[in-house]
Amino acid sequence: MTKRALITGITGQDGSYLAEFLLHQGYEVVGMLRRSSTVNFERIAHVQEQLTLVPGDLLDEVSLIGILREHQPTEVYNLAAQSFVQTSWGQPVLTGETTALGVTRLLDAIRIAAPEARFYQASSSEMFGKVHEVPQSERTPFYPRSPYGVAKVYGHWITVNYRESYGLHASSGMLFNHESPRRGLEFVTRKVSHGVARIVCGLDDKLLLGNLESQRDWGFAGDYVRAMWLMLQQDKASDYVVATGETHSVRQLCELAFAHVDLDWAEHVVVDERFLRPAEVDLLVGDATLARTELGWEQTVDFPALVAMMVDADVELVRRTGR
Ligand code: NAP
Ligand code: F7E
C-alpha cells in the first residue's frame, strides 16, 4: 500500500524535518500551506520538488475536508499552530482558533473524509506549565501558564476524545522544547545562537533577553520528528512524552553558546523586561521512559552538541549573508 502522509505546518521547523524523514522512508508527502502574499519555503526549498504542496488553513474546515478527500493520506501529522508562547498573550483568540479549535476542525475532517488515517497531534510540555511534579511524565497533571499552553491542553484532550468517541487512531506527542538551526529567530535558543553570530561578526555588541533563570529540557528537532512517526507505527494509538531528561537554564545556554566562540556571555547579555512574560514556566524536565521502552526512541544529539550546531550554523549564515 502507498504510504501517503499529510503534514500541516510543513513550512515550520518540525514540518521540514518530518518531510525529509518521511521522504527518506519512501512516503508520498503532501504538505498543507496557508495562503500568504510572499513565498516562505526557506525550510523546505531543498525537498520542494519531491513534495505535493496544497493550499489549506486550520481556520477553514472546508479546506481540510477537501484535502483529505482528494489525497486520502494514511497518516496525518498536525504540526500547524500559532506556536510562539509570548505572542499568545497578545493574540489569545487567534491562538485559540488555530492551536485549539484547529485540532477539532482537522479531527472532524478526518472523521468525515478519511477515518482510517492515523493522526498525530503536536502537544507540548507547555501543558505542564506550573509543574505538579519533577520530572513530568504522561501521568503528570496539566497546569498551563499561557493562552498557548491552555490551547494545547484543549488540543490534547480533543485528540483523546476523538480516539475514544470515534475509534480514530489518534496519538498525542507531548514534546519538550526541540531546536535546530531551522528554529524561528524569536525562540530563545535561536535568538542566542543568532545573536552570538552577529556579535562575532561585529554587527552587534549586546543581546537583549528576558528571564535568564527559567529552565528547559532542550533536544534536537531532527530526533523528535522520528518519535512522531514511531507513534503512528504502533498498533494502538496512545500519548507519549518526548524529552531528553536533562534541564538547563537560559543562563547556561548563554554561557555555552558564547564560550563556543571564546566570548564571555556576561559582557554581552543584557536583561530587558520587554522579554519577560506575564506568567512564566519556571522548570521543565521530561521523563521519556515510555517513548524509549514502547517506541524504541532515542536521542542522538545532546545539549552541548545542539548549542554548538546552532552557533556554527548561524556564524556561517551571518558570514555568508552579511546579516
Ligand atoms: P513553527 O516553526 O512555528 O511552525 C508552525 C507552522 O504552522 C508553520 O508552518 C505555520 O505556517 C503553520 N501555521 C500557523 N497557523 C496556521 C494556520 N492557521 N493554518 C495552517 N498552518 C498554520 O513550529 P514548530 O516549532 O515547527 O512546531 C510544530 C508544532 O509542534 C506546533 O504545533 C508547536 O506548537 C508544537 N510544538 C513545538 C515544540 C518545539 O519545541 N518546537 C514543542 C512542543 C510542541 P507559516 O509558515 O505560514 O507561518
Ligand atoms: O522560551 C525564556 C522564556 O520562546 C524559552 C515553543 O516551541 O517550546 C517553546 O516554547 C524560555 C522561556 O520557548 C527570552 O521566558 C528568556 O522561559 O524559546 P522560548 P517556550 O516558551 O519554552 C514549547 C515546548 C512549545 O510548545 C512552544 O511552541 O526562555 N526567555 N529570554 C526568552 N524567550 C524568548 N523567546 N526570548 C527571549 O528573549
PDB file of C-alpha atoms in Angstrom, residues 30-253:
ATOM      1  CA  VAL A  30       1.509  16.133   0.966  1.00  0.00           C
ATOM      2  CA  GLY A  31       2.173  19.452   2.688  1.00  0.00           C
ATOM      3  CA  MET A  32      -0.566  21.909   3.584  1.00  0.00           C
ATOM      4  CA  LEU A  33       0.292  25.598   3.175  1.00  0.00           C
ATOM      5  CA  ARG A  34      -1.735  28.603   4.194  1.00  0.00           C
ATOM      6  CA  ARG A  35      -2.025  31.418   1.726  1.00  0.00           C
ATOM      7  CA  SER A  36       0.484  34.250   2.080  1.00  0.00           C
ATOM      8  CA  SER A  37       1.464  37.124  -0.174  1.00  0.00           C
ATOM      9  CA  THR A  38       5.093  36.011  -0.253  1.00  0.00           C
ATOM     10  CA  VAL A  39       6.616  32.558  -0.532  1.00  0.00           C
ATOM     11  CA  ASN A  40       8.077  31.215   2.724  1.00  0.00           C
ATOM     12  CA  PHE A  41       9.569  27.903   1.569  1.00  0.00           C
ATOM     13  CA  GLU A  42      13.017  28.564   3.094  1.00  0.00           C
ATOM     14  CA  ARG A  43      12.994  25.436   5.222  1.00  0.00           C
ATOM     15  CA  ILE A  44      11.625  23.096   2.528  1.00  0.00           C
ATOM     16  CA  ALA A  45      13.222  24.544  -0.620  1.00  0.00           C
ATOM     17  CA  HIS A  46      15.737  21.662  -0.781  1.00  0.00           C
ATOM     18  CA  VAL A  47      12.964  18.999  -0.955  1.00  0.00           C
ATOM     19  CA  GLN A  48      10.218  21.060  -2.596  1.00  0.00           C
ATOM     20  CA  GLU A  49      10.312  19.112  -5.874  1.00  0.00           C
ATOM     21  CA  GLN A  50       9.518  15.878  -4.038  1.00  0.00           C
ATOM     22  CA  LEU A  51       6.506  17.293  -2.163  1.00  0.00           C
ATOM     23  CA  THR A  52       2.883  17.824  -3.144  1.00  0.00           C
ATOM     24  CA  LEU A  53       2.009  21.237  -1.712  1.00  0.00           C
ATOM     25  CA  VAL A  54      -1.681  22.050  -1.266  1.00  0.00           C
ATOM     26  CA  PRO A  55      -3.459  25.183  -0.018  1.00  0.00           C
ATOM     27  CA  GLY A  56      -5.418  24.968   3.226  1.00  0.00           C
ATOM     28  CA  ASP A  57      -5.817  26.518   6.645  1.00  0.00           C
ATOM     29  CA  LEU A  58      -6.626  25.181  10.116  1.00  0.00           C
ATOM     30  CA  LEU A  59      -9.142  28.025  10.385  1.00  0.00           C
ATOM     31  CA  ASP A  60     -11.151  26.625   7.447  1.00  0.00           C
ATOM     32  CA  GLU A  61     -12.637  23.139   7.828  1.00  0.00           C
ATOM     33  CA  VAL A  62     -13.843  23.021   4.215  1.00  0.00           C
ATOM     34  CA  SER A  63     -10.256  23.260   3.002  1.00  0.00           C
ATOM     35  CA  LEU A  64      -9.255  20.399   5.323  1.00  0.00           C
ATOM     36  CA  ILE A  65     -12.080  18.122   4.141  1.00  0.00           C
ATOM     37  CA  GLY A  66     -11.191  18.878   0.514  1.00  0.00           C
ATOM     38  CA  ILE A  67      -7.508  17.972   1.009  1.00  0.00           C
ATOM     39  CA  LEU A  68      -8.329  14.734   2.850  1.00  0.00           C
ATOM     40  CA  ARG A  69     -10.935  13.680   0.244  1.00  0.00           C
ATOM     41  CA  GLU A  70      -8.582  14.298  -2.635  1.00  0.00           C
ATOM     42  CA  HIS A  71      -5.346  12.862  -1.219  1.00  0.00           C
ATOM     43  CA  GLN A  72      -6.590  10.136   1.182  1.00  0.00           C
ATOM     44  CA  PRO A  73      -3.472  10.150   3.376  1.00  0.00           C
ATOM     45  CA  THR A  74      -2.683   7.107   5.507  1.00  0.00           C
ATOM     46  CA  GLU A  75      -1.083   9.338   8.149  1.00  0.00           C
ATOM     47  CA  VAL A  76      -1.837  12.923   9.182  1.00  0.00           C
ATOM     48  CA  TYR A  77       0.637  14.974  11.237  1.00  0.00           C
ATOM     49  CA  ASN A  78      -0.885  18.131  12.721  1.00  0.00           C
ATOM     50  CA  LEU A  79       2.104  20.402  13.284  1.00  0.00           C
ATOM     51  CA  ALA A  80       0.432  23.702  12.359  1.00  0.00           C
ATOM     52  CA  ALA A  81      -0.140  26.141  15.211  1.00  0.00           C
ATOM     53  CA  GLN A  82       0.409  29.653  16.474  1.00  0.00           C
ATOM     54  CA  SER A  83       3.420  28.270  18.331  1.00  0.00           C
ATOM     55  CA  PHE A  84       5.111  31.256  19.981  1.00  0.00           C
ATOM     56  CA  VAL A  85       4.184  31.461  23.680  1.00  0.00           C
ATOM     57  CA  GLN A  86       4.872  35.208  24.033  1.00  0.00           C
ATOM     58  CA  THR A  87       2.569  36.057  21.095  1.00  0.00           C
ATOM     59  CA  SER A  88      -0.242  34.060  22.675  1.00  0.00           C
ATOM     60  CA  TRP A  89      -0.847  36.829  25.259  1.00  0.00           C
ATOM     61  CA  GLY A  90      -1.136  39.448  22.523  1.00  0.00           C
ATOM     62  CA  GLN A  91      -3.282  37.238  20.251  1.00  0.00           C
ATOM     63  CA  PRO A  92      -5.124  34.884  22.610  1.00  0.00           C
ATOM     64  CA  VAL A  93      -8.202  34.418  20.425  1.00  0.00           C
ATOM     65  CA  LEU A  94      -6.230  33.687  17.248  1.00  0.00           C
ATOM     66  CA  THR A  95      -4.078  31.278  19.272  1.00  0.00           C
ATOM     67  CA  GLY A  96      -7.216  29.513  20.495  1.00  0.00           C
ATOM     68  CA  GLU A  97      -8.745  29.383  17.000  1.00  0.00           C
ATOM     69  CA  THR A  98      -5.627  27.843  15.458  1.00  0.00           C
ATOM     70  CA  THR A  99      -3.878  25.905  18.203  1.00  0.00           C
ATOM     71  CA  ALA A 100      -7.024  24.637  19.971  1.00  0.00           C
ATOM     72  CA  LEU A 101     -10.072  24.642  17.667  1.00  0.00           C
ATOM     73  CA  GLY A 102      -7.893  23.948  14.627  1.00  0.00           C
ATOM     74  CA  VAL A 103      -7.311  20.469  16.068  1.00  0.00           C
ATOM     75  CA  THR A 104     -11.059  19.804  16.259  1.00  0.00           C
ATOM     76  CA  ARG A 105     -11.530  21.011  12.687  1.00  0.00           C
ATOM     77  CA  LEU A 106      -8.842  18.629  11.466  1.00  0.00           C
ATOM     78  CA  LEU A 107     -10.026  15.659  13.547  1.00  0.00           C
ATOM     79  CA  ASP A 108     -13.587  16.221  12.374  1.00  0.00           C
ATOM     80  CA  ALA A 109     -12.448  16.446   8.752  1.00  0.00           C
ATOM     81  CA  ILE A 110     -10.629  13.112   9.239  1.00  0.00           C
ATOM     82  CA  ARG A 111     -13.762  11.580  10.768  1.00  0.00           C
ATOM     83  CA  ILE A 112     -15.772  12.708   7.729  1.00  0.00           C
ATOM     84  CA  ALA A 113     -13.315  12.202   4.868  1.00  0.00           C
ATOM     85  CA  ALA A 114     -10.507   9.793   5.875  1.00  0.00           C
ATOM     86  CA  PRO A 115     -11.438   7.894   9.069  1.00  0.00           C
ATOM     87  CA  GLU A 116      -8.800   5.199   8.527  1.00  0.00           C
ATOM     88  CA  ALA A 117      -5.947   7.731   8.578  1.00  0.00           C
ATOM     89  CA  ARG A 118      -3.664   7.685  11.615  1.00  0.00           C
ATOM     90  CA  PHE A 119      -3.371  11.057  13.357  1.00  0.00           C
ATOM     91  CA  TYR A 120      -0.545  12.765  15.255  1.00  0.00           C
ATOM     92  CA  GLN A 121      -1.220  15.827  17.417  1.00  0.00           C
ATOM     93  CA  ALA A 122       1.714  18.114  18.293  1.00  0.00           C
ATOM     94  CA  SER A 123       1.092  18.542  22.010  1.00  0.00           C
ATOM     95  CA  SER A 124       3.561  20.346  24.225  1.00  0.00           C
ATOM     96  CA  SER A 125       5.395  20.372  27.548  1.00  0.00           C
ATOM     97  CA  GLU A 126       3.841  23.841  27.983  1.00  0.00           C
ATOM     98  CA  MET A 127       0.723  21.925  29.114  1.00  0.00           C
ATOM     99  CA  PHE A 128       2.590  21.051  32.358  1.00  0.00           C
ATOM    100  CA  GLY A 129       3.300  24.753  32.975  1.00  0.00           C
ATOM    101  CA  LYS A 130       3.448  25.330  36.725  1.00  0.00           C
ATOM    102  CA  VAL A 131       4.562  21.775  37.240  1.00  0.00           C
ATOM    103  CA  HIS A 132       2.933  19.406  39.717  1.00  0.00           C
ATOM    104  CA  GLU A 133       5.937  17.080  39.768  1.00  0.00           C
ATOM    105  CA  VAL A 134       9.528  16.751  38.579  1.00  0.00           C
ATOM    106  CA  PRO A 135      10.200  15.194  36.111  1.00  0.00           C
ATOM    107  CA  GLN A 136       6.995  15.359  34.053  1.00  0.00           C
ATOM    108  CA  SER A 137       5.566  12.164  32.531  1.00  0.00           C
ATOM    109  CA  GLU A 138       2.342  11.076  30.802  1.00  0.00           C
ATOM    110  CA  ARG A 139       0.713  10.886  34.257  1.00  0.00           C
ATOM    111  CA  THR A 140       1.603  14.443  35.371  1.00  0.00           C
ATOM    112  CA  PRO A 141      -1.471  16.728  35.659  1.00  0.00           C
ATOM    113  CA  PHE A 142      -1.605  19.824  33.433  1.00  0.00           C
ATOM    114  CA  TYR A 143      -1.364  23.434  34.698  1.00  0.00           C
ATOM    115  CA  PRO A 144      -0.831  25.640  31.619  1.00  0.00           C
ATOM    116  CA  ARG A 145       0.561  29.159  32.164  1.00  0.00           C
ATOM    117  CA  SER A 146      -0.187  30.922  28.846  1.00  0.00           C
ATOM    118  CA  PRO A 147      -3.017  31.137  26.304  1.00  0.00           C
ATOM    119  CA  TYR A 148      -0.785  28.908  24.133  1.00  0.00           C
ATOM    120  CA  GLY A 149      -0.500  26.286  26.898  1.00  0.00           C
ATOM    121  CA  VAL A 150      -4.256  26.395  27.502  1.00  0.00           C
ATOM    122  CA  ALA A 151      -4.906  25.931  23.761  1.00  0.00           C
ATOM    123  CA  LYS A 152      -2.546  22.928  23.659  1.00  0.00           C
ATOM    124  CA  VAL A 153      -4.375  21.317  26.599  1.00  0.00           C
ATOM    125  CA  TYR A 154      -7.598  21.600  24.588  1.00  0.00           C
ATOM    126  CA  GLY A 155      -5.869  20.133  21.509  1.00  0.00           C
ATOM    127  CA  HIS A 156      -4.571  17.237  23.600  1.00  0.00           C
ATOM    128  CA  TRP A 157      -7.924  16.372  25.152  1.00  0.00           C
ATOM    129  CA  ILE A 158      -9.892  16.666  21.912  1.00  0.00           C
ATOM    130  CA  THR A 159      -7.417  14.205  20.381  1.00  0.00           C
ATOM    131  CA  VAL A 160      -8.022  11.771  23.250  1.00  0.00           C
ATOM    132  CA  ASN A 161     -11.756  12.392  22.936  1.00  0.00           C
ATOM    133  CA  TYR A 162     -11.937  11.652  19.184  1.00  0.00           C
ATOM    134  CA  ARG A 163      -9.926   8.482  19.782  1.00  0.00           C
ATOM    135  CA  GLU A 164     -12.383   7.364  22.464  1.00  0.00           C
ATOM    136  CA  SER A 165     -15.565   8.650  20.750  1.00  0.00           C
ATOM    137  CA  TYR A 166     -14.955   7.553  17.164  1.00  0.00           C
ATOM    138  CA  GLY A 167     -12.170   4.965  17.413  1.00  0.00           C
ATOM    139  CA  LEU A 168      -9.727   7.119  15.428  1.00  0.00           C
ATOM    140  CA  HIS A 169      -6.064   6.085  15.591  1.00  0.00           C
ATOM    141  CA  ALA A 170      -5.119   9.423  17.168  1.00  0.00           C
ATOM    142  CA  SER A 171      -1.960   9.949  19.238  1.00  0.00           C
ATOM    143  CA  SER A 172      -0.674  12.961  21.125  1.00  0.00           C
ATOM    144  CA  GLY A 173       3.054  13.615  21.441  1.00  0.00           C
ATOM    145  CA  MET A 174       3.864  15.733  24.494  1.00  0.00           C
ATOM    146  CA  LEU A 175       7.125  17.063  23.155  1.00  0.00           C
ATOM    147  CA  PHE A 176       9.517  19.140  25.238  1.00  0.00           C
ATOM    148  CA  ASN A 177      11.403  22.026  23.591  1.00  0.00           C
ATOM    149  CA  HIS A 178      13.286  20.959  20.492  1.00  0.00           C
ATOM    150  CA  GLU A 179      15.537  23.193  18.497  1.00  0.00           C
ATOM    151  CA  SER A 180      17.766  23.327  15.422  1.00  0.00           C
ATOM    152  CA  PRO A 181      19.384  25.785  13.025  1.00  0.00           C
ATOM    153  CA  ARG A 182      15.883  25.993  11.433  1.00  0.00           C
ATOM    154  CA  ARG A 183      14.255  27.256  14.651  1.00  0.00           C
ATOM    155  CA  GLY A 184      12.383  30.573  14.319  1.00  0.00           C
ATOM    156  CA  LEU A 185      14.543  33.579  15.263  1.00  0.00           C
ATOM    157  CA  GLU A 186      12.206  34.632  18.103  1.00  0.00           C
ATOM    158  CA  PHE A 187      12.692  31.470  20.219  1.00  0.00           C
ATOM    159  CA  VAL A 188      15.394  31.792  22.864  1.00  0.00           C
ATOM    160  CA  THR A 189      17.904  29.178  21.601  1.00  0.00           C
ATOM    161  CA  ARG A 190      17.961  30.623  18.088  1.00  0.00           C
ATOM    162  CA  LYS A 191      17.863  34.189  19.381  1.00  0.00           C
ATOM    163  CA  VAL A 192      21.016  33.374  21.363  1.00  0.00           C
ATOM    164  CA  SER A 193      22.825  31.469  18.565  1.00  0.00           C
ATOM    165  CA  HIS A 194      21.978  34.176  16.021  1.00  0.00           C
ATOM    166  CA  GLY A 195      22.870  36.926  18.500  1.00  0.00           C
ATOM    167  CA  VAL A 196      26.254  35.293  19.186  1.00  0.00           C
ATOM    168  CA  ALA A 197      26.896  35.069  15.437  1.00  0.00           C
ATOM    169  CA  ARG A 198      26.094  38.777  14.941  1.00  0.00           C
ATOM    170  CA  ILE A 199      28.413  39.715  17.813  1.00  0.00           C
ATOM    171  CA  VAL A 200      31.249  37.518  16.455  1.00  0.00           C
ATOM    172  CA  CYS A 201      30.843  39.174  13.056  1.00  0.00           C
ATOM    173  CA  GLY A 202      30.898  42.663  14.568  1.00  0.00           C
ATOM    174  CA  LEU A 203      27.275  43.524  13.662  1.00  0.00           C
ATOM    175  CA  ASP A 204      26.111  43.859  17.298  1.00  0.00           C
ATOM    176  CA  ASP A 205      27.599  44.138  20.751  1.00  0.00           C
ATOM    177  CA  LYS A 206      24.618  43.385  23.018  1.00  0.00           C
ATOM    178  CA  LEU A 207      21.951  40.683  23.159  1.00  0.00           C
ATOM    179  CA  LEU A 208      18.706  41.615  24.941  1.00  0.00           C
ATOM    180  CA  LEU A 209      16.960  38.745  26.738  1.00  0.00           C
ATOM    181  CA  GLY A 210      14.222  38.196  29.325  1.00  0.00           C
ATOM    182  CA  ASN A 211      14.217  35.670  32.180  1.00  0.00           C
ATOM    183  CA  LEU A 212      17.633  34.002  32.430  1.00  0.00           C
ATOM    184  CA  GLU A 213      16.602  31.649  35.245  1.00  0.00           C
ATOM    185  CA  SER A 214      13.904  29.612  33.518  1.00  0.00           C
ATOM    186  CA  GLN A 215      14.931  26.031  32.811  1.00  0.00           C
ATOM    187  CA  ARG A 216      14.047  23.928  29.791  1.00  0.00           C
ATOM    188  CA  ASP A 217      14.615  20.370  28.566  1.00  0.00           C
ATOM    189  CA  TRP A 218      16.063  21.144  25.124  1.00  0.00           C
ATOM    190  CA  GLY A 219      16.550  18.472  22.431  1.00  0.00           C
ATOM    191  CA  PHE A 220      17.245  18.367  18.686  1.00  0.00           C
ATOM    192  CA  ALA A 221      14.209  18.670  16.352  1.00  0.00           C
ATOM    193  CA  GLY A 222      15.608  16.049  13.942  1.00  0.00           C
ATOM    194  CA  ASP A 223      15.411  13.465  16.752  1.00  0.00           C
ATOM    195  CA  TYR A 224      11.892  14.471  17.796  1.00  0.00           C
ATOM    196  CA  VAL A 225      10.193  14.045  14.389  1.00  0.00           C
ATOM    197  CA  ARG A 226      11.297  10.387  14.470  1.00  0.00           C
ATOM    198  CA  ALA A 227       9.276   9.964  17.675  1.00  0.00           C
ATOM    199  CA  MET A 228       6.175  11.386  15.915  1.00  0.00           C
ATOM    200  CA  TRP A 229       6.484   8.778  13.179  1.00  0.00           C
ATOM    201  CA  LEU A 230       7.129   5.941  15.650  1.00  0.00           C
ATOM    202  CA  MET A 231       3.869   6.784  17.460  1.00  0.00           C
ATOM    203  CA  LEU A 232       1.866   6.246  14.272  1.00  0.00           C
ATOM    204  CA  GLN A 233       3.543   2.872  13.609  1.00  0.00           C
ATOM    205  CA  GLN A 234       2.090   1.359  16.815  1.00  0.00           C
ATOM    206  CA  ASP A 235      -0.966  -0.919  16.616  1.00  0.00           C
ATOM    207  CA  LYS A 236      -2.629   1.092  19.373  1.00  0.00           C
ATOM    208  CA  ALA A 237      -2.757   4.890  19.492  1.00  0.00           C
ATOM    209  CA  SER A 238      -1.537   6.455  22.732  1.00  0.00           C
ATOM    210  CA  ASP A 239       0.122   9.531  24.267  1.00  0.00           C
ATOM    211  CA  TYR A 240       3.850   9.903  24.885  1.00  0.00           C
ATOM    212  CA  VAL A 241       6.259  12.355  26.489  1.00  0.00           C
ATOM    213  CA  VAL A 242       9.354  13.011  24.349  1.00  0.00           C
ATOM    214  CA  ALA A 243      12.272  14.674  26.161  1.00  0.00           C
ATOM    215  CA  THR A 244      15.973  14.345  26.962  1.00  0.00           C
ATOM    216  CA  GLY A 245      15.570  14.140  30.758  1.00  0.00           C
ATOM    217  CA  GLU A 246      18.086  16.980  31.291  1.00  0.00           C
ATOM    218  CA  THR A 247      17.281  20.583  32.093  1.00  0.00           C
ATOM    219  CA  HIS A 248      19.340  23.761  31.625  1.00  0.00           C
ATOM    220  CA  SER A 249      18.707  27.423  32.393  1.00  0.00           C
ATOM    221  CA  VAL A 250      18.700  30.199  29.799  1.00  0.00           C
ATOM    222  CA  ARG A 251      21.807  31.477  31.616  1.00  0.00           C
ATOM    223  CA  GLN A 252      23.603  28.131  30.991  1.00  0.00           C
ATOM    224  CA  LEU A 253      22.500  28.280  27.353  1.00  0.00           C
TER     225      LEU A 253
END
